[in-house]
Coordinates of C-alpha atoms and ligand atoms in Angstrom, one line a residue:
M1 CA -37.8 14.6 -12.3
D2 CA -39.2 15.5 -9.0
Y3 CA -40.4 18.9 -8.1
K4 CA -43.2 20.5 -6.2
V5 CA -44.2 24.2 -7.1
K6 CA -47.3 26.2 -7.1
D7 CA -48.2 26.1 -10.8
I8 CA -45.9 25.0 -13.6
S9 CA -48.0 27.0 -16.1
L10 CA -46.0 30.1 -14.7
A11 CA -42.7 28.7 -16.3
E12 CA -42.9 30.9 -19.4
A13 CA -43.3 34.3 -17.3
G14 CA -40.5 33.0 -15.1
K15 CA -38.0 32.3 -17.8
L16 CA -38.6 35.8 -19.1
K17 CA -37.7 37.2 -15.7
I18 CA -34.7 34.9 -15.5
D19 CA -33.6 36.1 -18.8
W20 CA -34.0 39.9 -17.7
A21 CA -31.8 39.0 -14.6
E22 CA -29.1 37.4 -16.5
S23 CA -28.8 40.6 -18.8
R24 CA -27.9 42.6 -15.5
M25 CA -25.6 39.9 -14.0
P26 CA -22.4 40.2 -16.3
V27 CA -20.1 38.7 -13.8
M28 CA -22.3 35.6 -13.3
M29 CA -22.4 35.2 -17.1
A30 CA -18.7 35.6 -17.4
L31 CA -18.2 32.7 -14.8
R32 CA -20.6 30.5 -16.5
E33 CA -18.8 31.1 -20.0
K34 CA -15.5 30.2 -18.3
Y35 CA -16.5 27.3 -16.0
S36 CA -19.0 25.7 -18.4
K37 CA -15.8 24.8 -20.4
T38 CA -13.8 23.3 -17.4
Q39 CA -16.7 21.7 -15.4
P40 CA -15.4 22.0 -11.9
L41 CA -18.5 20.8 -10.3
K42 CA -18.9 17.8 -12.5
G43 CA -20.0 14.8 -10.2
Q44 CA -21.1 17.2 -7.3
R45 CA -24.5 17.1 -5.9
I46 CA -25.5 20.6 -4.4
A47 CA -28.4 20.9 -2.2
G48 CA -29.3 24.6 -1.8
C49 CA -31.7 26.3 0.4
L50 CA -31.8 29.9 -0.6
H51 CA -34.6 32.3 -1.6
V52 CA -36.1 31.3 -5.0
T53 CA -35.7 34.4 -7.0
K54 CA -34.8 35.3 -10.6
E55 CA -31.1 36.0 -9.3
T56 CA -31.0 32.9 -7.7
A57 CA -32.0 31.1 -10.9
V58 CA -29.0 32.7 -12.5
L59 CA -27.0 31.2 -9.9
I60 CA -28.6 27.7 -10.3
R61 CA -28.2 27.8 -14.0
T62 CA -24.5 28.5 -13.4
L63 CA -23.8 25.8 -10.9
R64 CA -25.5 23.5 -13.3
A65 CA -23.5 24.8 -16.3
A66 CA -20.3 24.0 -14.3
G67 CA -21.5 20.4 -14.1
A68 CA -23.4 20.1 -10.7
Q69 CA -26.5 18.1 -10.2
I70 CA -29.0 20.5 -8.1
A71 CA -31.8 20.0 -5.6
W72 CA -33.3 23.2 -4.4
S73 CA -35.8 24.7 -1.6
G74 CA -36.4 28.3 -0.7
C75 CA -35.1 29.5 2.8
N76 CA -38.1 31.5 3.7
P77 CA -41.7 30.6 3.8
L78 CA -42.6 33.9 2.0
S79 CA -39.9 34.6 -0.4
T80 CA -40.4 32.0 -3.3
Q81 CA -41.3 33.7 -6.6
D82 CA -43.8 31.0 -8.0
D83 CA -43.1 31.9 -11.6
I84 CA -39.2 31.4 -11.1
A85 CA -39.7 28.1 -9.3
A86 CA -41.9 26.9 -12.2
A87 CA -39.3 28.0 -14.6
L88 CA -36.5 26.1 -13.0
A89 CA -38.8 22.9 -12.6
A90 CA -39.4 23.3 -16.3
E91 CA -35.8 23.5 -17.1
G92 CA -35.3 20.2 -15.2
I93 CA -34.1 21.4 -11.8
E94 CA -35.3 19.4 -8.8
I95 CA -37.0 22.1 -6.8
Y96 CA -39.6 22.3 -3.8
A97 CA -40.5 25.7 -3.2
W98 CA -43.7 27.9 -3.4
Y99 CA -44.8 31.1 -1.7
G100 CA -46.8 30.7 1.5
Q101 CA -45.4 27.7 3.1
N102 CA -46.1 26.7 6.5
T103 CA -43.3 25.5 8.7
E104 CA -44.2 21.8 7.9
D105 CA -44.0 22.6 4.2
F106 CA -40.8 24.4 4.7
Y107 CA -38.9 21.6 6.3
W108 CA -40.5 18.9 4.0
S109 CA -38.9 20.7 1.2
I110 CA -35.5 20.7 2.8
D111 CA -36.0 17.1 3.6
Q112 CA -36.7 16.3 -0.1
T113 CA -33.5 18.1 -1.4
L114 CA -31.5 16.0 0.8
K115 CA -32.6 12.7 -0.6
M116 CA -30.0 13.4 -3.4
K117 CA -27.2 12.6 -0.6
P118 CA -25.6 16.0 -1.3
T119 CA -21.7 16.5 -1.5
L120 CA -22.0 20.3 -1.1
T121 CA -24.5 22.2 0.8
L122 CA -25.5 25.9 -0.1
D123 CA -27.5 27.9 2.6
D124 CA -28.9 31.4 3.5
G125 CA -29.9 31.4 7.1
A126 CA -28.2 27.8 7.9
D127 CA -31.5 25.8 7.9
L128 CA -30.2 23.3 5.6
I129 CA -26.9 22.8 7.5
F130 CA -28.8 22.5 10.7
T131 CA -31.2 20.0 9.2
V132 CA -28.3 17.9 8.2
H133 CA -26.6 18.2 11.6
N134 CA -29.7 17.6 13.6
K135 CA -31.6 15.1 11.6
Y136 CA -29.4 13.4 8.9
K137 CA -26.1 13.0 10.5
D138 CA -25.3 10.0 8.4
L139 CA -25.2 12.4 5.3
V140 CA -22.1 14.2 6.5
K141 CA -19.8 11.5 5.3
D142 CA -20.6 12.4 1.7
I143 CA -20.5 16.2 2.2
I144 CA -17.3 18.0 1.5
G145 CA -18.4 21.5 2.6
G146 CA -21.1 24.1 2.5
T147 CA -21.6 27.8 1.9
E148 CA -23.5 30.4 3.9
E149 CA -25.0 33.6 2.5
T150 CA -26.1 35.6 5.3
T151 CA -25.1 37.4 8.4
T152 CA -27.4 35.7 10.7
G153 CA -26.4 32.3 9.3
V154 CA -22.6 32.9 9.5
H155 CA -23.1 34.1 13.3
R156 CA -24.6 30.9 14.2
L157 CA -22.4 28.7 12.2
R158 CA -19.3 30.4 13.9
A159 CA -21.1 29.6 17.4
M160 CA -21.5 26.1 16.3
A161 CA -17.6 25.8 15.1
N162 CA -16.4 27.3 18.3
D163 CA -18.5 24.7 20.2
G164 CA -16.7 22.0 18.1
K165 CA -20.1 20.9 16.8
L166 CA -19.6 21.8 13.0
L167 CA -19.0 18.6 11.0
Y168 CA -17.7 20.0 7.8
P169 CA -16.1 23.2 6.6
V170 CA -18.3 26.1 5.7
I171 CA -17.3 29.2 3.7
A172 CA -18.7 32.5 5.0
V173 CA -19.9 34.0 1.8
N174 CA -21.5 36.9 3.6
D175 CA -18.1 38.0 5.0
A176 CA -16.6 38.7 1.6
E177 CA -16.3 42.6 0.8
T178 CA -18.1 42.3 -2.4
K179 CA -21.0 40.8 -0.6
W180 CA -21.5 42.6 2.5
D181 CA -20.5 46.0 1.5
F182 CA -22.9 46.1 -1.4
D183 CA -25.7 43.5 -1.1
N184 CA -26.2 44.1 2.6
V185 CA -26.3 47.8 2.1
Y186 CA -27.4 49.0 -1.3
G187 CA -29.5 45.8 -2.0
T188 CA -31.3 45.8 1.5
G189 CA -31.8 49.5 1.3
Q190 CA -33.3 49.5 -2.1
S191 CA -35.4 46.4 -1.9
S192 CA -36.7 47.0 1.5
L193 CA -38.1 50.6 0.6
D194 CA -39.4 48.8 -2.5
G195 CA -41.1 46.2 -0.3
I196 CA -42.7 48.9 2.0
L197 CA -43.9 50.9 -0.9
R198 CA -45.5 48.0 -2.7
A199 CA -47.2 47.1 0.3
T200 CA -48.4 50.5 1.5
S201 CA -47.8 53.2 -1.3
V202 CA -47.3 55.8 1.4
L203 CA -45.5 58.9 1.1
L204 CA -42.0 58.7 2.7
A205 CA -41.1 62.4 2.6
G206 CA -41.5 63.9 5.9
K207 CA -42.2 60.6 7.8
N208 CA -40.4 59.7 11.1
F209 CA -38.7 56.5 9.7
V210 CA -37.3 54.4 12.6
V211 CA -34.3 51.8 11.8
A212 CA -33.6 49.4 14.3
G213 CA -30.0 48.3 14.0
F214 CA -27.5 50.4 12.3
G215 CA -25.5 47.6 10.9
H216 CA -25.1 47.3 7.1
C217 CA -28.6 46.5 6.4
G218 CA -30.0 49.1 8.6
R219 CA -27.6 51.8 7.3
G220 CA -28.9 50.8 3.7
C221 CA -32.4 51.3 4.8
A222 CA -31.5 54.6 6.6
L223 CA -29.7 56.1 3.5
R224 CA -32.4 55.4 1.1
A225 CA -35.1 56.6 3.4
Q226 CA -33.2 59.8 3.8
G227 CA -33.0 60.1 0.1
M228 CA -36.9 59.9 -0.2
G229 CA -37.0 62.7 2.3
A230 CA -37.8 60.8 5.5
N231 CA -36.6 61.9 8.8
V232 CA -34.6 58.8 10.0
I233 CA -34.2 57.7 13.7
A234 CA -31.9 54.9 14.4
T235 CA -31.9 52.8 17.6
E236 CA -28.9 50.9 18.6
V237 CA -27.1 48.9 21.4
K238 CA -23.8 49.2 20.1
P239 CA -22.1 52.7 20.8
T240 CA -20.0 52.8 17.8
A241 CA -22.7 52.0 15.6
A242 CA -24.9 54.5 17.2
L243 CA -22.2 57.1 16.6
K244 CA -21.9 56.2 12.9
A245 CA -25.7 56.7 12.7
T246 CA -25.6 60.1 14.3
L247 CA -22.8 61.1 11.6
E248 CA -24.9 59.8 8.8
G249 CA -27.5 62.3 10.0
C250 CA -29.8 60.0 11.9
R251 CA -31.3 61.1 15.3
I252 CA -30.5 58.1 17.9
M253 CA -32.7 57.3 20.7
P254 CA -33.9 54.2 22.7
M255 CA -36.9 52.3 21.0
E256 CA -39.0 53.1 24.1
E257 CA -38.9 56.8 22.8
A258 CA -38.8 56.0 19.1
A259 CA -41.9 54.0 19.5
K260 CA -43.9 57.1 20.4
V261 CA -42.9 59.1 17.4
G262 CA -42.2 56.7 14.5
D263 CA -44.5 56.8 11.6
I264 CA -42.5 53.7 9.9
F265 CA -40.5 51.0 11.7
I266 CA -38.2 48.7 10.1
T267 CA -36.1 46.1 12.1
A268 CA -32.7 45.1 10.9
T269 CA -30.8 43.6 14.0
G270 CA -30.7 39.9 13.6
M271 CA -32.1 39.9 17.3
K272 CA -35.5 38.9 18.7
D273 CA -38.0 41.1 20.5
I274 CA -37.1 44.5 19.0
L275 CA -40.7 45.7 18.9
T276 CA -42.9 44.1 21.5
G277 CA -46.1 44.7 23.5
R278 CA -44.8 47.7 25.4
H279 CA -44.0 49.3 22.2
F280 CA -47.2 48.7 20.3
E281 CA -49.0 50.2 23.2
T282 CA -47.4 53.6 22.8
M283 CA -47.3 53.7 19.1
K284 CA -49.1 56.5 17.1
D285 CA -52.3 55.7 15.1
G286 CA -51.2 54.5 11.7
A287 CA -47.7 53.5 12.4
I288 CA -46.4 50.9 10.0
I289 CA -43.9 48.0 11.2
C290 CA -41.8 45.8 9.2
N291 CA -38.7 43.8 9.3
T292 CA -36.0 43.0 7.2
G293 CA -33.8 40.7 9.2
H294 CA -33.6 37.1 8.4
Y295 CA -35.9 35.5 10.9
D296 CA -39.4 36.7 11.7
C297 CA -38.8 37.1 15.6
E298 CA -37.7 40.8 15.5
I299 CA -41.2 41.9 15.9
N300 CA -43.0 40.0 18.7
I301 CA -46.2 39.3 16.6
P302 CA -47.9 37.0 19.5
D303 CA -47.7 40.2 21.5
L304 CA -49.4 42.2 18.8
E305 CA -52.0 39.4 18.2
K306 CA -52.8 39.5 22.2
L307 CA -53.1 43.2 22.5
A308 CA -55.2 43.6 19.3
T309 CA -59.0 44.1 19.7
S310 CA -59.5 43.4 15.9
K311 CA -57.5 43.0 12.8
R312 CA -58.2 43.0 9.2
Q313 CA -56.0 42.3 5.8
M314 CA -55.8 45.8 4.3
R315 CA -53.9 45.0 1.2
D316 CA -51.4 42.4 0.1
N317 CA -48.7 42.1 2.7
C318 CA -50.4 44.6 5.0
E319 CA -52.5 43.8 8.0
E320 CA -54.2 46.2 10.3
Y321 CA -54.3 45.6 14.1
T322 CA -56.4 47.8 16.3
M323 CA -55.1 48.5 19.8
P324 CA -57.3 48.9 22.8
N325 CA -56.8 52.6 22.7
G326 CA -58.3 52.5 19.2
N327 CA -54.9 53.3 17.6
R328 CA -54.1 51.2 14.4
I329 CA -50.8 49.4 13.8
Y330 CA -50.0 47.9 10.0
L331 CA -47.7 45.0 10.1
L332 CA -46.2 44.3 6.6
A333 CA -45.4 40.9 5.3
Q334 CA -46.4 39.0 8.6
G335 CA -43.0 40.3 10.1
R336 CA -40.9 38.3 7.3
L337 CA -38.2 39.8 5.3
I338 CA -40.1 42.7 3.8
N339 CA -37.8 43.0 0.7
L340 CA -38.5 39.4 -0.5
A341 CA -42.1 38.9 0.8
A342 CA -43.5 42.1 -0.7
A343 CA -40.9 42.9 -3.4
E344 CA -38.5 41.1 -5.4
G345 CA -35.3 40.9 -3.2
H346 CA -32.0 42.7 -3.9
P347 CA -31.7 44.0 -7.5
S348 CA -29.7 41.7 -9.9
E349 CA -26.9 44.0 -10.2
V350 CA -25.8 43.5 -6.4
M351 CA -26.8 39.8 -6.5
D352 CA -24.3 39.5 -9.4
M353 CA -21.5 40.0 -6.9
S354 CA -22.9 38.1 -4.0
F355 CA -23.6 35.0 -6.2
A356 CA -20.3 35.2 -7.9
N357 CA -18.8 34.7 -4.4
Q358 CA -21.2 31.9 -3.7
F359 CA -20.3 30.2 -7.0
L360 CA -16.8 30.4 -6.6
A361 CA -16.9 29.2 -2.8
Q362 CA -18.6 26.1 -4.1
V363 CA -15.9 25.6 -6.8
T364 CA -13.2 26.0 -4.0
L365 CA -15.0 23.5 -1.8
A366 CA -15.2 21.0 -4.7
Q367 CA -11.4 21.4 -5.4
S368 CA -10.1 21.6 -1.9
G369 CA -12.8 21.2 0.8
K370 CA -11.4 17.8 1.7
D371 CA -8.3 19.5 3.0
M372 CA -10.3 22.3 5.0
A373 CA -10.9 22.2 8.7
N374 CA -14.4 21.9 10.2
T375 CA -14.8 25.4 10.8
V376 CA -15.9 28.9 9.1
H377 CA -13.7 30.1 6.5
D378 CA -13.4 33.5 4.8
I379 CA -13.2 34.2 1.2
P380 CA -9.7 35.3 0.3
N381 CA -9.3 39.0 -0.5
E382 CA -8.1 38.2 -4.1
Q383 CA -11.4 36.7 -5.0
D384 CA -13.1 40.0 -3.8
Q385 CA -10.7 42.1 -6.0
D386 CA -11.2 39.7 -9.0
I387 CA -15.0 40.0 -8.8
A388 CA -14.8 43.8 -8.2
L389 CA -12.8 44.3 -11.1
I390 CA -14.8 42.3 -13.8
K391 CA -17.8 44.1 -12.2
I392 CA -16.3 47.5 -12.6
Q393 CA -15.1 46.7 -16.1
T394 CA -18.5 45.5 -17.1
M395 CA -19.7 48.9 -16.0
N396 CA -17.1 50.3 -18.4
Y397 CA -15.1 52.2 -15.9
G398 CA -11.4 52.2 -15.8
I399 CA -9.3 52.2 -12.7
D400 CA -5.6 53.1 -12.2
K401 CA -2.7 50.7 -11.4
L402 CA 0.1 51.4 -9.0
T403 CA 3.6 51.7 -10.4
E404 CA 6.6 49.5 -9.4
E405 CA 7.8 52.6 -7.4
Q406 CA 4.6 53.2 -5.7
I407 CA 4.2 49.4 -4.6
K408 CA 7.7 49.7 -3.2
Y409 CA 6.8 53.0 -1.3
S410 CA 3.6 51.3 0.1
T411 CA 5.9 48.9 2.2
D412 CA 8.8 51.1 2.7
Y413 CA 9.2 51.6 6.5
S414 CA 12.4 53.6 6.2
A415 CA 10.4 56.5 4.6
G416 CA 9.1 59.4 6.7
T417 CA 8.0 63.0 6.6
Ligands
ADE1 N1 -31.6 37.9 -0.8 C1 -31.8 39.2 -1.0 N2 -32.2 39.4 -2.1 C2 -32.2 38.3 -2.9 C3 -32.4 38.0 -4.2 N3 -32.9 38.8 -5.1 N4 -32.1 36.8 -4.5 C4 -31.7 35.7 -3.7 N5 -31.5 36.0 -2.4 C5 -31.8 37.2 -1.9

């Protein structure tokens, strides 16, 4: 079996972590039990490009249990957990992933996974689909469809579909309610703060914590930072998002102003150049900057490098840049996803629902992808409700059911005051 990982001797430690994640992912375990019997993915070859974490390992084990052959790479140069990659390789998964890849390693790994000639693709950020479309178009004839995990990837794939350039159907896993309304908010919120704390160990209480972008991910970071006693400032370009932030208790101001008062900055916009040279020049001594968006272009690192008179590595994932005025700025995790590069990514409990959507979307494609148009498809709301119901039941909560009379009432347009 082919693989390339940092150190295969880490497999035992990785296996323990995967077992730990499984104990917190009851929806995935229920799906595994059910679909290992019916084998809906038998004969499918799935190439995956998604952060190699303990939760992803649970997804991979489940896809395999349902009959699929798997080849995998990470979707970010700094997010692979090497012990997990080793454990997967030891379990016979074809995997090419290690922490600290350069761009060449990154695309080499994707190329390796495509040698299996996949019938399905699974992406987080769309780099695998782009590679197929740009470099290996001949593979498209075998591909039934693909799935996409994240907001940034879905945006780009919708743009591709609008231009008529998407060559096979894609299911937007990100847009399932049981994904974006949980993983993006609570997963990003908790794990991003976890990353900041592991990289800096600073006190959050009393700090001016600047969140750039008040989408789901930004909101999650803001809520959790408030919970730790920080004064949250949000920056936005969208009036409705700015308004929501103010009603969540945040101050709103343009980045130009926030740059001067912030102690900790986190970008969560999906847009480039959120923090650039003109911001670095006015930041306070000791300012900490990091990113939780998919790509590393939200903080303009070339600007920081150009301005700095010196730099040094202070701790893991924390680099100090000294500005010409003597102020020091601390860049975390090289501007890459702070939650995955400096911590372990979203907790298992939320990834349980995100990956249940991933898994079921792959099954949908295997069963009916051939009849789907080459565009970006949403996950049906019934799937969301099924996943949420299993989740809430495994948390030992009961919910109510509408009576027949109430169901009739809900659509009765003759009833008034
Ligand atoms: N994205 C964010 N957190 C993740 C995790 N724990 N596993 C895989 N992908 C993730």
